[in-house]
Tab-separated table of C-alpha atoms in Angstrom:
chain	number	residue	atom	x	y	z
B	25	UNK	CA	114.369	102.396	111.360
B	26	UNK	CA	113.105	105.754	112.042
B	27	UNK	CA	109.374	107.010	111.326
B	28	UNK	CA	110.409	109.386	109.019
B	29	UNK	CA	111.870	107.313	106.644
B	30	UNK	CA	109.043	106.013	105.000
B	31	UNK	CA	107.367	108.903	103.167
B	32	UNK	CA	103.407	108.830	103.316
B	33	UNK	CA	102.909	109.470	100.205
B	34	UNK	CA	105.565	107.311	98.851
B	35	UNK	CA	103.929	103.902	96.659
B	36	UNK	CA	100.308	104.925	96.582
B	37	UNK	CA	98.096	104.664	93.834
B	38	UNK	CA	98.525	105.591	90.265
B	39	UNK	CA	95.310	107.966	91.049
B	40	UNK	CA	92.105	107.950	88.494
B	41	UNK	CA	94.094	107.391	85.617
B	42	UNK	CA	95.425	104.786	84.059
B	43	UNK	CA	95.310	102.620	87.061
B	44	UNK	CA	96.184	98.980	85.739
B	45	UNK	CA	99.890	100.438	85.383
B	46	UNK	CA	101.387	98.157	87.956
B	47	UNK	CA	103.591	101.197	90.442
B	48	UNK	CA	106.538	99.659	92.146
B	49	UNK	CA	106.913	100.082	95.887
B	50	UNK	CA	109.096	102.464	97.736
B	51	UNK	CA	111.825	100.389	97.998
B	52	UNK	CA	112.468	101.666	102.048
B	53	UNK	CA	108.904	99.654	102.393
B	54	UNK	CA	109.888	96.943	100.679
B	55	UNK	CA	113.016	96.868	102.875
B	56	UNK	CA	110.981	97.789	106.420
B	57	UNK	CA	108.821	94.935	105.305
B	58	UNK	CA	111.990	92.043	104.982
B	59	UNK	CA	113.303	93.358	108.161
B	60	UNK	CA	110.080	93.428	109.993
B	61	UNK	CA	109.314	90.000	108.705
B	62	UNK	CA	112.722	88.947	109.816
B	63	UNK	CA	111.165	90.175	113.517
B	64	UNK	CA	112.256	93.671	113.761
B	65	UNK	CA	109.815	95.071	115.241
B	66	UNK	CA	111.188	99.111	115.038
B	67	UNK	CA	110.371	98.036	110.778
B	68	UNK	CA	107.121	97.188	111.779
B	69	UNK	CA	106.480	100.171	114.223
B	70	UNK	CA	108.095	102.390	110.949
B	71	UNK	CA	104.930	100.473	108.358
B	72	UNK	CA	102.207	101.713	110.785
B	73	UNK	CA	103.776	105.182	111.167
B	74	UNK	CA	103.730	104.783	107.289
B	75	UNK	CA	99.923	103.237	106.703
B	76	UNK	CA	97.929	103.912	109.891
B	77	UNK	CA	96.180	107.333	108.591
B	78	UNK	CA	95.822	105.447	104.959
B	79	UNK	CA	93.736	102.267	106.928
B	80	UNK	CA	92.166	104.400	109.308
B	81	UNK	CA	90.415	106.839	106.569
B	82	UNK	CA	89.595	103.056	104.473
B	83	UNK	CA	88.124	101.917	107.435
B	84	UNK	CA	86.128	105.086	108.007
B	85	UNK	CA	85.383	105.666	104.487
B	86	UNK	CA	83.789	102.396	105.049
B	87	UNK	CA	81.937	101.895	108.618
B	88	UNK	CA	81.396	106.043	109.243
B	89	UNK	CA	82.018	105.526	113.029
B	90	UNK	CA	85.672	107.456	113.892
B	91	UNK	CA	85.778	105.354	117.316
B	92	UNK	CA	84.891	102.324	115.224
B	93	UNK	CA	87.861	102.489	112.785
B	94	UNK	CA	90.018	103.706	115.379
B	95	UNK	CA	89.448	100.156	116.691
B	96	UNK	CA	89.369	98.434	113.897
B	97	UNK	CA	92.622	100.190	112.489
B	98	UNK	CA	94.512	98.867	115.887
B	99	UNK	CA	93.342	95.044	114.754
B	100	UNK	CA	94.448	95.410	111.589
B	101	UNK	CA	98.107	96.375	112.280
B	102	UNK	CA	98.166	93.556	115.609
B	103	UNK	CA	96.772	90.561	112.924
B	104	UNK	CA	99.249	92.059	110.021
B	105	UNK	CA	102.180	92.076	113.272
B	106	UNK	CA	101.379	89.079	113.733
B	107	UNK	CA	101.233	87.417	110.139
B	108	UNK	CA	104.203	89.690	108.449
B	109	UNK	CA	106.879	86.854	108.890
B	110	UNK	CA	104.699	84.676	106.227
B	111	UNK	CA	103.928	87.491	103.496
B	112	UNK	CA	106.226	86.154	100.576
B	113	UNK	CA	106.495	89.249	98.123
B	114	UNK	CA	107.273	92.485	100.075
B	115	UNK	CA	105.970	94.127	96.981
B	116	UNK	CA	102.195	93.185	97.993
B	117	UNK	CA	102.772	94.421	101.872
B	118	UNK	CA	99.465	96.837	100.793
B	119	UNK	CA	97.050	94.872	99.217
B	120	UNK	CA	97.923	92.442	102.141
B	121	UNK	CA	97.631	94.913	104.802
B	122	UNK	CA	93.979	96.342	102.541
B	123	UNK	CA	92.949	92.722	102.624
B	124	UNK	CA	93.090	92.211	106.322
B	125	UNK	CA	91.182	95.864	106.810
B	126	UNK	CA	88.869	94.035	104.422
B	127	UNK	CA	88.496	91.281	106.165
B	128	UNK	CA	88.020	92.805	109.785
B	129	UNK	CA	85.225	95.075	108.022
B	130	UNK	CA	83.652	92.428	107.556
B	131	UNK	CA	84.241	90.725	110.652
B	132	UNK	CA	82.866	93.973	112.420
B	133	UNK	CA	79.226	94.147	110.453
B	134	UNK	CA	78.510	90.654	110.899
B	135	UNK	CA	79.305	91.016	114.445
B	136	UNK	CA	77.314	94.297	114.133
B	137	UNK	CA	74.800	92.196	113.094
B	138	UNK	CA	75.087	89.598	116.049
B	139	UNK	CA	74.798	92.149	118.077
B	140	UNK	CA	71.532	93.390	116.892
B	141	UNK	CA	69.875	89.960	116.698
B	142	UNK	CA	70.582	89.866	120.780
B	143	UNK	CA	69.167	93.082	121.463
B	144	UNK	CA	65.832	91.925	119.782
B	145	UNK	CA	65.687	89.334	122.804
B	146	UNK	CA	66.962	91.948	125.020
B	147	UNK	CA	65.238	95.385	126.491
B	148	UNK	CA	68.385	96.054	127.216
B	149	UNK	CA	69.888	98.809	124.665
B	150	UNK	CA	73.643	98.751	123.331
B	151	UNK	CA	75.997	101.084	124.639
B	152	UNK	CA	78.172	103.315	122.522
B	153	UNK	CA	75.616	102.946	119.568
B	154	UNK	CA	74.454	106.729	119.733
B	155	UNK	CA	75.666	108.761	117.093
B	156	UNK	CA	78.746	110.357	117.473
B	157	UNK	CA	79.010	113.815	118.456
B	158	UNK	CA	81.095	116.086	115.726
B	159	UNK	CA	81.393	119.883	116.478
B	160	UNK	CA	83.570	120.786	114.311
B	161	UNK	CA	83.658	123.208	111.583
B	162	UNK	CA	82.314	121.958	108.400
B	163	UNK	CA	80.150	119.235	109.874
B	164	UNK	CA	77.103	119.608	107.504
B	165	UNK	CA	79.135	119.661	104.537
B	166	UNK	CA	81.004	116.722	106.035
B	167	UNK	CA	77.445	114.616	106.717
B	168	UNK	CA	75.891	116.059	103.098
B	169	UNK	CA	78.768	114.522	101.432
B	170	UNK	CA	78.681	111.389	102.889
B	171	UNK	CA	75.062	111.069	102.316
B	172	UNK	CA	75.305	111.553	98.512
B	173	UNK	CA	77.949	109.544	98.197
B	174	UNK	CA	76.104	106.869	100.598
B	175	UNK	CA	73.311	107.341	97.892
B	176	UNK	CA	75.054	106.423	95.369
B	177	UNK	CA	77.163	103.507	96.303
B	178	UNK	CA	73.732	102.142	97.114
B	179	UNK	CA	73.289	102.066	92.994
B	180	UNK	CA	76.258	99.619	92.583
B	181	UNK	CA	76.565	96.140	93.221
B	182	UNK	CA	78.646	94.994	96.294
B	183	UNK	CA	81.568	94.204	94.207
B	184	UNK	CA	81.045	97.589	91.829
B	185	UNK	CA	80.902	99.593	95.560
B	186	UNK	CA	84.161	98.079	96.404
B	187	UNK	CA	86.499	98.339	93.948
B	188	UNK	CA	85.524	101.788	93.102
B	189	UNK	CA	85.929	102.863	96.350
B	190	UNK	CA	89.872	100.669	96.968
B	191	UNK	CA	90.378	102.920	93.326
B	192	UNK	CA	89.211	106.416	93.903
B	193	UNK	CA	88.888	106.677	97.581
B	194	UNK	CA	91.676	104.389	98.425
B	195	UNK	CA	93.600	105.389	95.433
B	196	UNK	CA	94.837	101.665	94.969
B	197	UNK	CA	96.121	100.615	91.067
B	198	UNK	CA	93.784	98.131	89.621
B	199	UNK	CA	97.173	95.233	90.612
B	200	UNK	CA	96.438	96.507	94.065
B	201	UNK	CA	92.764	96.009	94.136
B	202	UNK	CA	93.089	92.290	92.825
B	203	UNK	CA	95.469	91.212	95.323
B	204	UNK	CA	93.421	92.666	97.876
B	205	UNK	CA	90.267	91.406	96.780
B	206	UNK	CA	91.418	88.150	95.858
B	207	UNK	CA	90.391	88.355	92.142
B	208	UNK	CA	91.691	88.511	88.368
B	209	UNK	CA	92.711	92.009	86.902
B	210	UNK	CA	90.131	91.646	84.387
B	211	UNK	CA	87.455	90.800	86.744
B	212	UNK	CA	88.449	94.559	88.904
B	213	UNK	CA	88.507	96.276	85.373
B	214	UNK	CA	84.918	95.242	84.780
B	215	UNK	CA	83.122	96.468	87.955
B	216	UNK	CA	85.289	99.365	87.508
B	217	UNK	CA	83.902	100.118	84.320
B	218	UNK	CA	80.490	100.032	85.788
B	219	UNK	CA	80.556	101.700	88.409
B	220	UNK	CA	82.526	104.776	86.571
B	221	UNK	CA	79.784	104.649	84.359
B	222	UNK	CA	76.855	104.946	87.214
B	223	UNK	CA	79.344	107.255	88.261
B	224	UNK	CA	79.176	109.678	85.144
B	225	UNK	CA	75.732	109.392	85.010
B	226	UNK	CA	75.531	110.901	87.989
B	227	UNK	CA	76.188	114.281	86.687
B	228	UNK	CA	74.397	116.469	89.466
B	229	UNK	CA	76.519	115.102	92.232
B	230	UNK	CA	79.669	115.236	90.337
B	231	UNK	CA	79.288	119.146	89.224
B	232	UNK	CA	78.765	119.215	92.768
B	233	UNK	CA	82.320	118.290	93.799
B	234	UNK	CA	83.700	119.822	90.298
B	235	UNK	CA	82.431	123.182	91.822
B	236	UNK	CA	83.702	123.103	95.419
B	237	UNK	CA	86.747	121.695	94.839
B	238	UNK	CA	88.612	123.278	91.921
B	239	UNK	CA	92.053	122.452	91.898
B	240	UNK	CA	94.029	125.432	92.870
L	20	UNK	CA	86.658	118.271	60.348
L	21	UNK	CA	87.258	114.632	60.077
L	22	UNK	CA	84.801	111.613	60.398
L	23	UNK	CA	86.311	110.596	63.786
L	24	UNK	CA	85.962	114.229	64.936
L	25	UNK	CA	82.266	114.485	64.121
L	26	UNK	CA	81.175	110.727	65.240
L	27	UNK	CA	82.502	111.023	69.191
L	28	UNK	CA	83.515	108.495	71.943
L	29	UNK	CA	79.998	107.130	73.608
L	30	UNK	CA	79.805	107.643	76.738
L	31	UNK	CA	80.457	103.843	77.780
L	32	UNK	CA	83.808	104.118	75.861
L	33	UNK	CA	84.712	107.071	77.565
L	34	UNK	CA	84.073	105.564	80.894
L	35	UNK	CA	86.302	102.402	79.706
L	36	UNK	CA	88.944	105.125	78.809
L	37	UNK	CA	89.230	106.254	82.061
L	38	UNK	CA	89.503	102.968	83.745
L	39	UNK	CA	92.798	102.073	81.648
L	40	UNK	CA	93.517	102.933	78.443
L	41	UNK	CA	95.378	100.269	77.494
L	42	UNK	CA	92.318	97.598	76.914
L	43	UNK	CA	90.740	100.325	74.749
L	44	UNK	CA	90.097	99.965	70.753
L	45	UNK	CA	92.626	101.832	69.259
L	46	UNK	CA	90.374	103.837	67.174
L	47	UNK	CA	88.752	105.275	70.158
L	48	UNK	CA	92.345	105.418	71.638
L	49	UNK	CA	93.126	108.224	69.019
L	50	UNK	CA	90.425	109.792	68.879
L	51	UNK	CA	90.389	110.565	72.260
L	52	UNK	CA	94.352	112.131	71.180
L	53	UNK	CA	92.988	114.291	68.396
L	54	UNK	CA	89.272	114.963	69.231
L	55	UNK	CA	89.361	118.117	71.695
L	56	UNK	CA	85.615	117.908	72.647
L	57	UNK	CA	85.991	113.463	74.230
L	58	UNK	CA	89.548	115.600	75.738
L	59	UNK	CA	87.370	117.551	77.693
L	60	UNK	CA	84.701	115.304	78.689
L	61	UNK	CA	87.732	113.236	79.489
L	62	UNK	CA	89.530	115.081	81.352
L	63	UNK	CA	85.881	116.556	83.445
L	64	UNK	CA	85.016	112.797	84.229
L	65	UNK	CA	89.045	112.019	85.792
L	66	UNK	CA	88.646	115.777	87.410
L	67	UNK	CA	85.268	114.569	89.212
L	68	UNK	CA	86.599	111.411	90.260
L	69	UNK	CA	89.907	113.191	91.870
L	70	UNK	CA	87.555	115.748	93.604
L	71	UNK	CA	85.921	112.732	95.033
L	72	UNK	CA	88.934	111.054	96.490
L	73	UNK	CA	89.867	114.532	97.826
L	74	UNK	CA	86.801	115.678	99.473
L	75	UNK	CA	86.575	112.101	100.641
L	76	UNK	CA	89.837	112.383	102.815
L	77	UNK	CA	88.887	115.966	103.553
L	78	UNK	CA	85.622	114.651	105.004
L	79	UNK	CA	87.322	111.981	107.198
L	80	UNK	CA	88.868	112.913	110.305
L	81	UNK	CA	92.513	111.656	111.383
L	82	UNK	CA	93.200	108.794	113.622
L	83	UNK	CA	94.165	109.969	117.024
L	84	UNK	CA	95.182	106.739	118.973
L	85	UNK	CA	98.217	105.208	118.732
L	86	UNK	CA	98.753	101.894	117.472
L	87	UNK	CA	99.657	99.172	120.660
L	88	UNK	CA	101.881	96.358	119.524
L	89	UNK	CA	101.342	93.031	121.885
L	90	UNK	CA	104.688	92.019	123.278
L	91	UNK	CA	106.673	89.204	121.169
L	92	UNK	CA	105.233	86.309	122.027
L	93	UNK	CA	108.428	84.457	121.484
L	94	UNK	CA	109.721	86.187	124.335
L	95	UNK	CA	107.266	84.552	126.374
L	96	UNK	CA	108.275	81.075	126.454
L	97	UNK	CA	111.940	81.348	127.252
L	98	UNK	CA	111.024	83.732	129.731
L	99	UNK	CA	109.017	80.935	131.203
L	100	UNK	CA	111.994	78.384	130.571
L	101	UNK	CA	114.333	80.339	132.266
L	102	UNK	CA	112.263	80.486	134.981
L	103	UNK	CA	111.441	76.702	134.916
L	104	UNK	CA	115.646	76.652	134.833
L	105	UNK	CA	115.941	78.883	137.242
L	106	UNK	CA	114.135	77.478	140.021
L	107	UNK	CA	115.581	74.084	139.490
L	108	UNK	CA	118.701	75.930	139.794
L	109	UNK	CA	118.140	77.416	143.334
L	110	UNK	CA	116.440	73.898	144.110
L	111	UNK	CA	119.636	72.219	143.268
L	112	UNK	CA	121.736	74.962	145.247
L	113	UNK	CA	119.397	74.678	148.317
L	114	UNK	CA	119.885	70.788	148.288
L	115	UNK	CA	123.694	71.365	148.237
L	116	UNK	CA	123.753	73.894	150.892
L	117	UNK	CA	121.802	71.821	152.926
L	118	UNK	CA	124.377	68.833	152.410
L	119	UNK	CA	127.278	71.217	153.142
L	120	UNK	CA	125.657	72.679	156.473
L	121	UNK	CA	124.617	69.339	157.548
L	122	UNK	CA	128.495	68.408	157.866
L	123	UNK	CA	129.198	71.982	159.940
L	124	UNK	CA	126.243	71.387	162.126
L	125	UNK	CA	125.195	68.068	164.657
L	126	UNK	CA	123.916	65.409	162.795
L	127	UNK	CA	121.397	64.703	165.081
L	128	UNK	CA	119.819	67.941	164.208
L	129	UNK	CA	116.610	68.104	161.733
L	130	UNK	CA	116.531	72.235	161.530
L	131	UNK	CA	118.559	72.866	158.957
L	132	UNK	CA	116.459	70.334	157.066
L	133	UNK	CA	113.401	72.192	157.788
L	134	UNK	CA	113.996	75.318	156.492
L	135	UNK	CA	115.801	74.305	153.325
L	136	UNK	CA	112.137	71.547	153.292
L	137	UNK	CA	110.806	75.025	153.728
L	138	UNK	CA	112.934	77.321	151.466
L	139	UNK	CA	111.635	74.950	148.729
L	140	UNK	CA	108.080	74.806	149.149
L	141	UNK	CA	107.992	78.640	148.968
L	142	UNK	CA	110.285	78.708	145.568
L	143	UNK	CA	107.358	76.133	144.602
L	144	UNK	CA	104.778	78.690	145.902
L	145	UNK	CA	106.185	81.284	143.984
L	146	UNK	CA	106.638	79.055	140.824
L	147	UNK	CA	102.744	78.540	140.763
L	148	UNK	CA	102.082	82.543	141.459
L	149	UNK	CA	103.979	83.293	138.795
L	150	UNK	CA	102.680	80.597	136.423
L	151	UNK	CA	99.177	81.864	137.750
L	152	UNK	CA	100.362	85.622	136.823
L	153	UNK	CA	100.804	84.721	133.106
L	154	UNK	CA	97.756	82.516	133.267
L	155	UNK	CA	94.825	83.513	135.141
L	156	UNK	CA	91.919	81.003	133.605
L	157	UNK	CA	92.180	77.863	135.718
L	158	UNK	CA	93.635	74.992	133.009
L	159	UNK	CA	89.823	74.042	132.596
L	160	UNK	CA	88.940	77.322	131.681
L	161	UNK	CA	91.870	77.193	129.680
L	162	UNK	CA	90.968	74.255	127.786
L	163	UNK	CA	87.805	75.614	126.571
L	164	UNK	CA	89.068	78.703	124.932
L	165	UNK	CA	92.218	78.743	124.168
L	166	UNK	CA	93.794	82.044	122.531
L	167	UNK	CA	94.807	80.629	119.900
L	168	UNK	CA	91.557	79.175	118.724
L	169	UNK	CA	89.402	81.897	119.500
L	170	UNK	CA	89.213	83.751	116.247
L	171	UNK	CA	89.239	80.315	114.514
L	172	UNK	CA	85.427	79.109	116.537
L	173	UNK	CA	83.827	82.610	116.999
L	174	UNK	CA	84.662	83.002	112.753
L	175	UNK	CA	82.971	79.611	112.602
L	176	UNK	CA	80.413	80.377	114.524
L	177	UNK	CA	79.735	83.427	113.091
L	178	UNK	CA	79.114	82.354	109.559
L	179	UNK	CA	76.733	80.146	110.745
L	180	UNK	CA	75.013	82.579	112.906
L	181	UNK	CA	75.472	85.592	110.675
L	182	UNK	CA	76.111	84.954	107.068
L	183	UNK	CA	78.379	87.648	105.508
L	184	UNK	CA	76.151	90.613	104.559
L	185	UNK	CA	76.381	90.895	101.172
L	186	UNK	CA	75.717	94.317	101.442
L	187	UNK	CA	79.126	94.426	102.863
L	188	UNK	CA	80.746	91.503	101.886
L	189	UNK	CA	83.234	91.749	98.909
L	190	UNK	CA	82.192	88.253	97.463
């Protein structure tokens, strides 16, 4: 199965609006999926031509560190290579491969965390812990908007943070974001709601964004 | 102008509107149709929220590495039976040649026996470099930390060591 095949933009999100309408998936995904379960490994090679930049930029939206989710991206597609032969609906391939990214972002701050407990005992000092370099144009714009955003996600509760960010960063429907997360529809709807409302409360930051990025 | 014109969506309804539309009270469902003012605030709120998600993957650079696949690691155990059959193959074959030589050469003579003896022990040789090739760890080593169980005890470990973060956690 050829790269091309599966359009990137092809079974993402229902976008801001009316996200709890269930989308169905490309059916060439759904297909690639069966046949890389089956062990067809050019199906499998065609999903990650498909979802690596999507996982990557979830990862980074997440952790900040480009080397970091460039690592982090290559587990995620090796554990879902791995496990692909016992996903049962080939309809859910996203949310499953979200809720492995998920998972090893979680794996990598508590390790994070392991890390930095050590170097308390240590004098020694990590390596590859500086921040990374970034030359290119449109840095400061790049860092300002992370920091406001980073600003405000610190407003919402851990669950709030998440699911808004799976819905308007990740652009997955609110079906999506339960299967990934593990939880009820109703249960997504309801952090969503609160975080949309810290969001619009926020009304500084969002004219912000409003005026730098008209559509058009 | 009517009563549902004057009295607008709060803003908490408003942010429930744009979260789904189909949970929402009806009344505030068509209000939101006819009223043009809760259109446009709306409309500005699902406008912000887009321009987030855009500058978002505008702000994120693209992956550059390409993904590695591991090798199929069902190809890795016949590979290892075949070479397991194999060997007992040429071990077989090296007996029979030796049989069949030892009735076109004197009897009395023990060479031909030595270098099939030693034909054999280098197939064995080569048997255990190649078994050592796949597996470095000595089978102590081995036994310790297995690959398969890896993830399973440093997890373990882990969340005893390090709790999830609930910071980052999704719990």
């Amino acid at each position: 199965m050829g790269e091309t095949l599966l359009d990137e933009r092809a079974g993402t999100g229902a976008g801001p609006e009316g996200g709890d309408k269930a989308q169905a998936m490309d059916p060439q995904v759904t297909a690639a999926v069966r046949m890389a379960a089956g062990g067809d490994r050019a199906a499998f090679e065609a999903l990650i031509a498909r979802y690596q930049g999507e996982i990557f930029r979830m990862v980074y939206y997440r952790i900040l560190s480009r080397m970091d989710a460039e690592d982090i991206t290559q587990d995620v597609f090796v554990k879902a290579y791995r496990g692909v032969g016992s996903i049962r609906d080939p309809e859910m391939f996203k949310p499953w491969l979200y809720r492995i990214a998920l998972n090893a972002i979680n794996d990598f701050f508590r390790r994070k965390r392991l890390r930095s407990i050590f170097t308390l005992f240590s004098s020694e000092k990590e390596e590859g812990q500086a921040p990374e370099e970034d030359h290119a144009p449109g840095r400061l714009e790049r860092k300002e908007f992370w920091e406001r955003f980073s600003t405000f996600l610190a407003r919402l509760s851990t669950a709030e943070k998440e699911v808004f960010r799976l819905k308007y960063l990740d652009e997955l429907n609110i079906r999506e974001i339960a299967e990934a997360l593990g939880k009820n529809e109703s249960t997504v709807k309801t952090h969503l709601y609160r975080a949309v409302e810290k969001f619009r409360s926020e009304r500084e930051l969002c004219a912000l964004w409003r005026n730098e990025h008209e559509p058009g | 102008m009517s009563q549902d014109e004057r009295v607008h969506v709060s803003p908490e309804e408003l942010a429930s509107s744009v979260t789904g539309l189909e949970g929402l009270d009806p009344r505030v469902a068509d209000h939101l149709q006819t009223c043009p003012v809760c259109r446009v605030q709306r409309e500005e709120l699902l406008e912000d929220l887009r321009a987030l998600g855009r500058t978002a993957r505008e702000c994120a650079p693209q992956p550059s590495r390409t993904i590695v696949l591991p090798e199929a690691e069902a190809r890795r155990t016949p590979a290892r039976w075949g070479f397991g059959l194999g060997l007992a193959a040429a071990a077989a074959a090296a007996v029979i040649l030796v049989f069949s030589a030892g009735n076109l050469v004197d009897h009395r003579s023990s060479a031909p026996f030595i270098a099939a003896g030693e034909a054999l022990d280098d197939q064995e040789l080569m048997y255990e470099v190649a078994l050592l090739e796949e597996n470095a760890l000595p089978e102590a080593y081995q036994r310790i930390s297995p690959e398969e169980s890896t993830a399973w005890t440093d997890d373990e470990t882990l969340d005893f060591v390090v709790p999830i973060d609930d910071d980052n956690g999704l719990s």
